[in-house]
PDB file of C-alpha atoms in Angstrom:
ATOM      1  CA  MET A 256      76.852 -41.669 144.874  1.00 78.00           C
ATOM      2  CA  ALA A 257      76.183 -45.230 142.381  1.00 89.00           C
ATOM      3  CA  THR A 258      74.694 -47.954 144.610  1.00 93.00           C
ATOM      4  CA  ILE A 259      75.931 -51.478 143.994  1.00 95.00           C
ATOM      5  CA  LEU A 260      74.579 -54.667 144.636  1.00 96.00           C
ATOM      6  CA  ILE A 261      77.260 -57.641 145.388  1.00 96.00           C
ATOM      7  CA  VAL A 262      75.601 -60.898 145.289  1.00 95.00           C
ATOM      8  CA  ASP A 263      77.743 -63.909 145.953  1.00 93.00           C
ATOM      9  CA  ASP A 264      78.269 -67.016 148.414  1.00 91.00           C
ATOM     10  CA  ASP A 265      81.679 -67.009 149.187  1.00 91.00           C
ATOM     11  CA  PRO A 266      81.450 -64.817 152.369  1.00 92.00           C
ATOM     12  CA  LYS A 267      85.721 -63.964 152.492  1.00 93.00           C
ATOM     13  CA  LEU A 268      84.941 -62.986 148.619  1.00 91.00           C
ATOM     14  CA  LEU A 269      81.824 -61.079 149.368  1.00 91.00           C
ATOM     15  CA  LYS A 270      83.815 -59.353 152.564  1.00 93.00           C
ATOM     16  CA  MET A 271      86.209 -58.323 150.447  1.00 93.00           C
ATOM     17  CA  LEU A 272      84.296 -56.528 147.676  1.00 93.00           C
ATOM     18  CA  GLN A 273      82.192 -54.826 150.381  1.00 93.00           C
ATOM     19  CA  ARG A 274      85.442 -53.011 151.471  1.00 93.00           C
ATOM     20  CA  THR A 275      86.762 -52.466 148.150  1.00 93.00           C
ATOM     21  CA  LEU A 276      83.576 -50.667 146.340  1.00 94.00           C
ATOM     22  CA  ALA A 277      82.748 -48.745 150.335  1.00 93.00           C
ATOM     23  CA  TYR A 278      86.619 -47.432 150.047  1.00 93.00           C
ATOM     24  CA  GLU A 279      85.959 -46.564 146.123  1.00 92.00           C
ATOM     25  CA  GLY A 280      82.811 -44.107 147.325  1.00 93.00           C
ATOM     26  CA  PHE A 281      80.153 -46.475 146.321  1.00 93.00           C
ATOM     27  CA  ARG A 282      77.001 -47.381 148.590  1.00 92.00           C
ATOM     28  CA  VAL A 283      76.992 -51.110 148.936  1.00 95.00           C
ATOM     29  CA  PHE A 284      74.441 -53.630 149.878  1.00 94.00           C
ATOM     30  CA  SER A 285      75.157 -57.270 149.701  1.00 94.00           C
ATOM     31  CA  ALA A 286      73.360 -60.543 148.998  1.00 94.00           C
ATOM     32  CA  ALA A 287      74.409 -64.364 149.691  1.00 92.00           C
ATOM     33  CA  ASN A 288      72.028 -66.037 147.423  1.00 93.00           C
ATOM     34  CA  GLY A 289      69.703 -65.410 144.491  1.00 92.00           C
ATOM     35  CA  ASN A 290      66.676 -65.078 146.349  1.00 92.00           C
ATOM     36  CA  GLU A 291      68.551 -62.419 148.560  1.00 93.00           C
ATOM     37  CA  ALA A 292      69.339 -60.561 145.689  1.00 93.00           C
ATOM     38  CA  LEU A 293      66.203 -60.126 144.341  1.00 92.00           C
ATOM     39  CA  THR A 294      64.557 -58.761 147.544  1.00 92.00           C
ATOM     40  CA  GLU A 295      67.625 -56.214 147.534  1.00 91.00           C
ATOM     41  CA  VAL A 296      67.066 -55.007 144.416  1.00 91.00           C
ATOM     42  CA  GLN A 297      63.278 -54.725 144.779  1.00 87.00           C
ATOM     43  CA  ALA A 298      64.585 -52.969 148.359  1.00 88.00           C
ATOM     44  CA  HIS A 299      67.112 -50.410 147.335  1.00 89.00           C
ATOM     45  CA  ARG A 300      66.871 -50.114 143.163  1.00 89.00           C
ATOM     46  CA  PRO A 301      71.076 -50.536 142.649  1.00 92.00           C
ATOM     47  CA  ASP A 302      72.827 -48.808 139.736  1.00 91.00           C
ATOM     48  CA  VAL A 303      74.749 -51.803 139.120  1.00 94.00           C
ATOM     49  CA  VAL A 304      74.469 -55.495 140.475  1.00 95.00           C
ATOM     50  CA  VAL A 305      77.791 -57.263 140.606  1.00 96.00           C
ATOM     51  CA  LEU A 306      76.075 -61.389 140.305  1.00 93.00           C
ATOM     52  CA  ASP A 307      77.846 -64.490 140.767  1.00 91.00           C
ATOM     53  CA  TRP A 308      76.887 -66.773 138.469  1.00 87.00           C
ATOM     54  CA  LEU A 309      77.524 -69.884 140.548  1.00 86.00           C
ATOM     55  CA  MET A 310      75.469 -70.632 143.889  1.00 89.00           C
ATOM     56  CA  PRO A 311      72.933 -72.895 145.518  1.00 85.00           C
ATOM     57  CA  GLY A 312      69.316 -72.734 144.832  1.00 88.00           C
ATOM     58  CA  LEU A 313      68.515 -69.803 142.469  1.00 91.00           C
ATOM     59  CA  ASP A 314      71.790 -69.070 140.601  1.00 89.00           C
ATOM     60  CA  GLY A 315      73.229 -65.968 138.785  1.00 89.00           C
ATOM     61  CA  ILE A 316      71.521 -66.954 135.569  1.00 89.00           C
ATOM     62  CA  GLY A 317      68.227 -67.385 137.622  1.00 91.00           C
ATOM     63  CA  VAL A 318      68.632 -64.184 139.019  1.00 92.00           C
ATOM     64  CA  LEU A 319      68.983 -62.420 135.698  1.00 89.00           C
ATOM     65  CA  GLU A 320      66.162 -63.925 133.905  1.00 89.00           C
ATOM     66  CA  HIS A 321      63.962 -62.919 136.670  1.00 88.00           C
ATOM     67  CA  LEU A 322      65.213 -59.251 136.304  1.00 88.00           C
ATOM     68  CA  ARG A 323      64.923 -59.085 132.654  1.00 82.00           C
ATOM     69  CA  ALA A 324      61.504 -61.078 132.407  1.00 80.00           C
ATOM     70  CA  ALA A 325      60.271 -57.937 134.862  1.00 80.00           C
ATOM     71  CA  GLY A 326      61.661 -55.746 132.635  1.00 75.00           C
ATOM     72  CA  ASP A 327      64.521 -54.802 134.921  1.00 81.00           C
ATOM     73  CA  GLN A 328      67.423 -53.613 133.460  1.00 79.00           C
ATOM     74  CA  THR A 329      69.454 -52.593 135.902  1.00 87.00           C
ATOM     75  CA  LEU A 330      73.059 -52.790 134.876  1.00 90.00           C
ATOM     76  CA  VAL A 331      74.365 -56.272 136.017  1.00 91.00           C
ATOM     77  CA  LEU A 332      77.882 -57.379 136.012  1.00 93.00           C
ATOM     78  CA  MET A 333      78.643 -61.307 135.997  1.00 90.00           C
ATOM     79  CA  LEU A 334      81.101 -62.765 138.014  1.00 89.00           C
ATOM     80  CA  THR A 335      81.916 -66.403 137.506  1.00 83.00           C
ATOM     81  CA  ALA A 336      84.740 -68.831 136.770  1.00 79.00           C
ATOM     82  CA  ARG A 337      83.601 -70.140 133.698  1.00 69.00           C
ATOM     83  CA  ASP A 338      85.677 -68.487 131.120  1.00 65.00           C
ATOM     84  CA  ALA A 339      84.668 -70.604 128.016  1.00 61.00           C
ATOM     85  CA  VAL A 340      83.095 -68.595 124.862  1.00 66.00           C
ATOM     86  CA  GLU A 341      80.025 -70.374 125.057  1.00 71.00           C
ATOM     87  CA  ASN A 342      79.626 -69.412 128.727  1.00 69.00           C
ATOM     88  CA  ARG A 343      80.593 -65.964 128.093  1.00 68.00           C
ATOM     89  CA  VAL A 344      77.966 -65.600 125.505  1.00 74.00           C
ATOM     90  CA  GLU A 345      75.369 -67.147 127.655  1.00 73.00           C
ATOM     91  CA  GLY A 346      75.468 -64.682 130.528  1.00 70.00           C
ATOM     92  CA  LEU A 347      75.102 -62.158 127.909  1.00 75.00           C
ATOM     93  CA  GLU A 348      72.368 -63.561 125.664  1.00 75.00           C
ATOM     94  CA  THR A 349      70.582 -63.802 129.180  1.00 76.00           C
ATOM     95  CA  GLY A 350      71.051 -59.689 130.029  1.00 80.00           C
ATOM     96  CA  ALA A 351      74.262 -59.709 131.575  1.00 84.00           C
ATOM     97  CA  ASP A 352      75.846 -56.416 130.589  1.00 85.00           C
ATOM     98  CA  ASP A 353      79.524 -57.425 131.670  1.00 85.00           C
ATOM     99  CA  TYR A 354      81.345 -60.339 132.070  1.00 83.00           C
ATOM    100  CA  LEU A 355      84.150 -61.052 134.474  1.00 87.00           C
ATOM    101  CA  VAL A 356      86.319 -64.236 135.177  1.00 86.00           C
ATOM    102  CA  LYS A 357      87.366 -65.141 138.395  1.00 85.00           C
ATOM    103  CA  PRO A 358      89.946 -64.600 139.733  1.00 86.00           C
ATOM    104  CA  PHE A 359      90.092 -61.329 139.265  1.00 88.00           C
ATOM    105  CA  ALA A 360      92.071 -58.452 140.540  1.00 91.00           C
ATOM    106  CA  PRO A 361      89.762 -55.532 142.331  1.00 91.00           C
ATOM    107  CA  ALA A 362      91.303 -52.698 140.005  1.00 92.00           C
ATOM    108  CA  GLU A 363      89.578 -54.637 137.297  1.00 91.00           C
ATOM    109  CA  LEU A 364      86.632 -55.078 138.795  1.00 93.00           C
ATOM    110  CA  LEU A 365      86.409 -51.366 139.297  1.00 93.00           C
ATOM    111  CA  ALA A 366      86.954 -50.380 136.112  1.00 91.00           C
ATOM    112  CA  ARG A 367      84.497 -52.425 134.806  1.00 89.00           C
ATOM    113  CA  ILE A 368      82.040 -50.798 137.221  1.00 92.00           C
ATOM    114  CA  HIS A 369      82.925 -47.732 135.925  1.00 90.00           C
ATOM    115  CA  ALA A 370      82.846 -48.251 132.637  1.00 86.00           C
ATOM    116  CA  LEU A 371      79.025 -49.570 132.951  1.00 86.00           C
ATOM    117  CA  LEU A 372      77.798 -46.524 134.772  1.00 87.00           C
ATOM    118  CA  ARG A 373      79.555 -44.469 132.168  1.00 82.00           C
ATOM    119  CA  ARG A 374      77.097 -45.736 129.460  1.00 73.00           C
ATOM    120  CA  PRO A 375      74.905 -43.498 128.482  1.00 64.00           C
ATOM    121  CA  ALA A 376      71.057 -44.434 128.516  1.00 58.00           C
ATOM    122  CA  VAL A 377      68.603 -44.764 125.685  1.00 49.00           C
ATOM    123  CA  THR A 378      65.569 -41.867 126.157  1.00 47.00           C
ATOM    124  CA  ALA A 379      62.794 -40.790 124.290  1.00 41.00           C
ATOM    125  CA  LYS A 380      64.847 -38.303 122.397  1.00 48.00           C
ATOM    126  CA  ASP A 381      67.180 -40.745 120.952  1.00 64.00           C
ATOM    127  CA  GLU A 382      66.119 -41.157 116.938  1.00 75.00           C
ATOM    128  CA  SER A 383      65.459 -44.135 115.428  1.00 85.00           C
ATOM    129  CA  VAL A 384      68.536 -44.941 112.467  1.00 88.00           C
ATOM    130  CA  THR A 385      68.195 -46.455 109.243  1.00 91.00           C
ATOM    131  CA  TYR A 386      70.563 -47.616 106.261  1.00 92.00           C
ATOM    132  CA  ALA A 387      69.917 -49.571 103.689  1.00 92.00           C
ATOM    133  CA  GLY A 388      66.662 -50.562 104.689  1.00 93.00           C
ATOM    134  CA  LEU A 389      67.782 -51.908 108.074  1.00 94.00           C
ATOM    135  CA  HIS A 390      65.922 -50.283 110.765  1.00 94.00           C
ATOM    136  CA  LEU A 391      66.126 -49.373 114.419  1.00 92.00           C
ATOM    137  CA  ASP A 392      64.236 -47.682 117.194  1.00 88.00           C
ATOM    138  CA  PRO A 393      65.653 -47.093 120.051  1.00 81.00           C
ATOM    139  CA  VAL A 394      62.618 -46.307 121.696  1.00 75.00           C
ATOM    140  CA  THR A 395      60.421 -49.227 120.925  1.00 79.00           C
ATOM    141  CA  ARG A 396      63.425 -51.771 120.312  1.00 82.00           C
ATOM    142  CA  GLU A 397      61.288 -52.475 117.134  1.00 88.00           C
ATOM    143  CA  THR A 398      64.195 -53.762 114.273  1.00 92.00           C
ATOM    144  CA  ARG A 399      63.796 -54.333 110.809  1.00 93.00           C
ATOM    145  CA  ARG A 400      64.654 -55.119 107.426  1.00 95.00           C
ATOM    146  CA  GLY A 401      62.377 -53.419 104.757  1.00 92.00           C
ATOM    147  CA  ASP A 402      58.879 -54.780 106.046  1.00 92.00           C
ATOM    148  CA  ARG A 403      60.426 -57.923 107.782  1.00 94.00           C
ATOM    149  CA  ALA A 404      60.944 -57.261 111.510  1.00 93.00           C
ATOM    150  CA  PHE A 405      63.077 -59.282 113.730  1.00 93.00           C
ATOM    151  CA  ASP A 406      63.965 -59.553 117.247  1.00 90.00           C
ATOM    152  CA  LEU A 407      67.386 -58.819 118.969  1.00 88.00           C
ATOM    153  CA  THR A 408      68.870 -59.975 122.221  1.00 84.00           C
ATOM    154  CA  SER A 409      69.660 -56.848 124.468  1.00 78.00           C
ATOM    155  CA  LYS A 410      73.787 -57.452 123.576  1.00 84.00           C
ATOM    156  CA  GLU A 411      72.673 -58.180 119.639  1.00 88.00           C
ATOM    157  CA  TYR A 412      70.765 -54.956 120.047  1.00 88.00           C
ATOM    158  CA  ASP A 413      73.464 -52.680 121.188  1.00 86.00           C
ATOM    159  CA  LEU A 414      75.957 -54.035 118.578  1.00 92.00           C
ATOM    160  CA  LEU A 415      73.426 -52.944 115.951  1.00 94.00           C
ATOM    161  CA  ARG A 416      72.570 -49.796 116.930  1.00 90.00           C
ATOM    162  CA  PHE A 417      76.380 -48.884 117.368  1.00 89.00           C
ATOM    163  CA  LEU A 418      76.720 -49.711 113.854  1.00 93.00           C
ATOM    164  CA  LEU A 419      74.039 -48.373 112.377  1.00 92.00           C
ATOM    165  CA  ARG A 420      74.927 -45.354 113.953  1.00 87.00           C
ATOM    166  CA  HIS A 421      78.557 -45.264 111.756  1.00 89.00           C
ATOM    167  CA  PRO A 422      77.261 -46.849 108.713  1.00 91.00           C
ATOM    168  CA  ARG A 423      80.162 -47.067 105.931  1.00 91.00           C
ATOM    169  CA  GLN A 424      82.675 -46.247 108.888  1.00 91.00           C
ATOM    170  CA  VAL A 425      85.728 -48.820 109.241  1.00 92.00           C
ATOM    171  CA  LEU A 426      85.611 -49.854 113.262  1.00 92.00           C
ATOM    172  CA  SER A 427      88.077 -51.468 114.597  1.00 91.00           C
ATOM    173  CA  ARG A 428      87.636 -54.575 117.043  1.00 89.00           C
ATOM    174  CA  GLU A 429      88.654 -52.504 119.813  1.00 85.00           C
ATOM    175  CA  GLN A 430      86.072 -49.458 118.914  1.00 84.00           C
ATOM    176  CA  ILE A 431      83.500 -51.700 118.671  1.00 89.00           C
ATOM    177  CA  LEU A 432      84.142 -53.898 121.967  1.00 84.00           C
ATOM    178  CA  GLN A 433      84.736 -50.683 124.142  1.00 78.00           C
ATOM    179  CA  ALA A 434      81.589 -48.582 122.857  1.00 78.00           C
ATOM    180  CA  VAL A 435      79.164 -52.182 122.717  1.00 81.00           C
ATOM    181  CA  TRP A 436      80.604 -54.086 125.890  1.00 75.00           C
ATOM    182  CA  GLY A 437      82.539 -51.187 128.037  1.00 67.00           C
ATOM    183  CA  TYR A 438      85.795 -52.170 127.402  1.00 56.00           C
ATOM    184  CA  ASP A 439      88.553 -54.030 125.452  1.00 48.00           C
ATOM    185  CA  PHE A 440      88.131 -58.261 125.830  1.00 49.00           C
ATOM    186  CA  GLY A 441      91.622 -57.932 124.331  1.00 47.00           C
ATOM    187  CA  GLY A 442      93.474 -61.411 123.456  1.00 44.00           C
ATOM    188  CA  GLU A 443      91.986 -63.951 121.355  1.00 49.00           C
ATOM    189  CA  ASP A 444      88.473 -63.705 122.772  1.00 67.00           C
ATOM    190  CA  ASN A 445      85.760 -64.207 119.927  1.00 84.00           C
ATOM    191  CA  VAL A 446      82.627 -62.651 121.301  1.00 85.00           C
ATOM    192  CA  LEU A 447      82.495 -59.821 118.974  1.00 89.00           C
ATOM    193  CA  GLU A 448      83.051 -62.032 116.224  1.00 91.00           C
ATOM    194  CA  VAL A 449      79.750 -64.735 117.706  1.00 90.00           C
ATOM    195  CA  TYR A 450      77.913 -61.753 118.052  1.00 92.00           C
ATOM    196  CA  ILE A 451      77.946 -60.752 114.357  1.00 95.00           C
ATOM    197  CA  GLY A 452      77.714 -64.222 113.268  1.00 94.00           C
ATOM    198  CA  TYR A 453      74.058 -63.904 115.117  1.00 93.00           C
ATOM    199  CA  LEU A 454      73.118 -60.348 113.602  1.00 96.00           C
ATOM    200  CA  ARG A 455      74.162 -61.589 110.192  1.00 96.00           C
ATOM    201  CA  LYS A 456      72.021 -64.638 110.958  1.00 95.00           C
ATOM    202  CA  LYS A 457      69.008 -62.438 111.625  1.00 94.00           C
ATOM    203  CA  THR A 458      69.551 -59.484 109.123  1.00 96.00           C
ATOM    204  CA  GLU A 459      69.891 -61.836 106.398  1.00 95.00           C
ATOM    205  CA  LEU A 460      67.444 -64.374 107.130  1.00 91.00           C
ATOM    206  CA  GLY A 461      64.915 -63.380 104.221  1.00 83.00           C
ATOM    207  CA  GLY A 462      67.941 -63.857 101.848  1.00 89.00           C
ATOM    208  CA  GLU A 463      68.981 -60.563 101.736  1.00 93.00           C
ATOM    209  CA  PRO A 464      72.360 -59.176 100.590  1.00 95.00           C
ATOM    210  CA  ARG A 465      75.034 -58.539 103.385  1.00 96.00           C
ATOM    211  CA  LEU A 466      75.615 -55.401 105.158  1.00 96.00           C
ATOM    212  CA  ILE A 467      77.944 -56.606 107.836  1.00 97.00           C
ATOM    213  CA  GLN A 468      81.217 -56.490 106.186  1.00 96.00           C
ATOM    214  CA  THR A 469      84.329 -57.738 107.558  1.00 96.00           C
ATOM    215  CA  VAL A 470      87.454 -56.007 107.065  1.00 94.00           C
ATOM    216  CA  ARG A 471      90.120 -58.359 107.775  1.00 92.00           C
ATOM    217  CA  GLY A 472      92.872 -57.074 110.255  1.00 91.00           C
ATOM    218  CA  VAL A 473      90.907 -54.241 111.284  1.00 92.00           C
ATOM    219  CA  GLY A 474      87.269 -55.018 112.385  1.00 93.00           C
ATOM    220  CA  TYR A 475      83.999 -54.485 110.196  1.00 96.00           C
ATOM    221  CA  VAL A 476      81.832 -52.080 108.471  1.00 96.00           C
ATOM    222  CA  LEU A 477      78.066 -51.544 107.509  1.00 96.00           C
ATOM    223  CA  ARG A 478      77.467 -51.116 104.005  1.00 94.00           C
ATOM    224  CA  GLU A 479      76.336 -52.405 100.763  1.00 91.00           C
ATOM    225  CA  GLU A 480      78.658 -54.599  98.453  1.00 81.00           C
TER     226      GLU A 480
END
C-alpha cells in the first residue's frame, strides 16, 4: 500500500482528496501548510507528496526546495492554479515530478499518482550510457560531452537519459512525454520543446555540433548530422 501526503491550505479540498485517495486504497496523511509538510515527510516517508503551490508562509516551491536541497527525492505532484508554461517549468525545474492545474478531476489526479508510482527507480545496476561523446552516469548523475562536464536539473536529466537510451531512434512527442513525465501533456503545451531547448543549450555550449534533432511533425531523435 503506497503512502500519500496531501499538502493544501484549503480544508474542503484537503478533505475531498483524503476521501478520494483513501477510497483508492492509499495510506493518506495531510498537512495544511509548508512547515507541517516538512514534518510529515520526515515522520511518514510518503511515496508521493501531492503539494499545493500557493500557500501562506512556506509555499509549495519552498517545500520542494527544502526537500531537494536535503537530497530527498520523494515523488512530488505539484497542484496549482497557475497554468502558464513558465509556471510549469518553474515547478519542474525546482524538482517537481509532475504538475496538475486546478481545477482538476479526481480521476486525473489518481491517474497521475499511479503513473508516478510506476516509474522505475534508478539503481546501482543501471549502466552508464554514451553516444557521440555525450555521456551520462545514472549512479553518479555525472553528465559530460567529451571532456566537458555540465550540470542538469532533475527533469533535464530524465529527458537526456531517455534520449541516450534510444540513440538514432525517432521518438514521438507522446513517447517522450509518457516516458519522462509519466503522461501525455497533449494539446498545444510546449513544455517538451522548452526542455529540448535547455538540453541543446547545455550540450552545445562548447560549440559542439547538434545531436538532438527535430523531426518535424513527429518528435525528436538523438543522432549526428
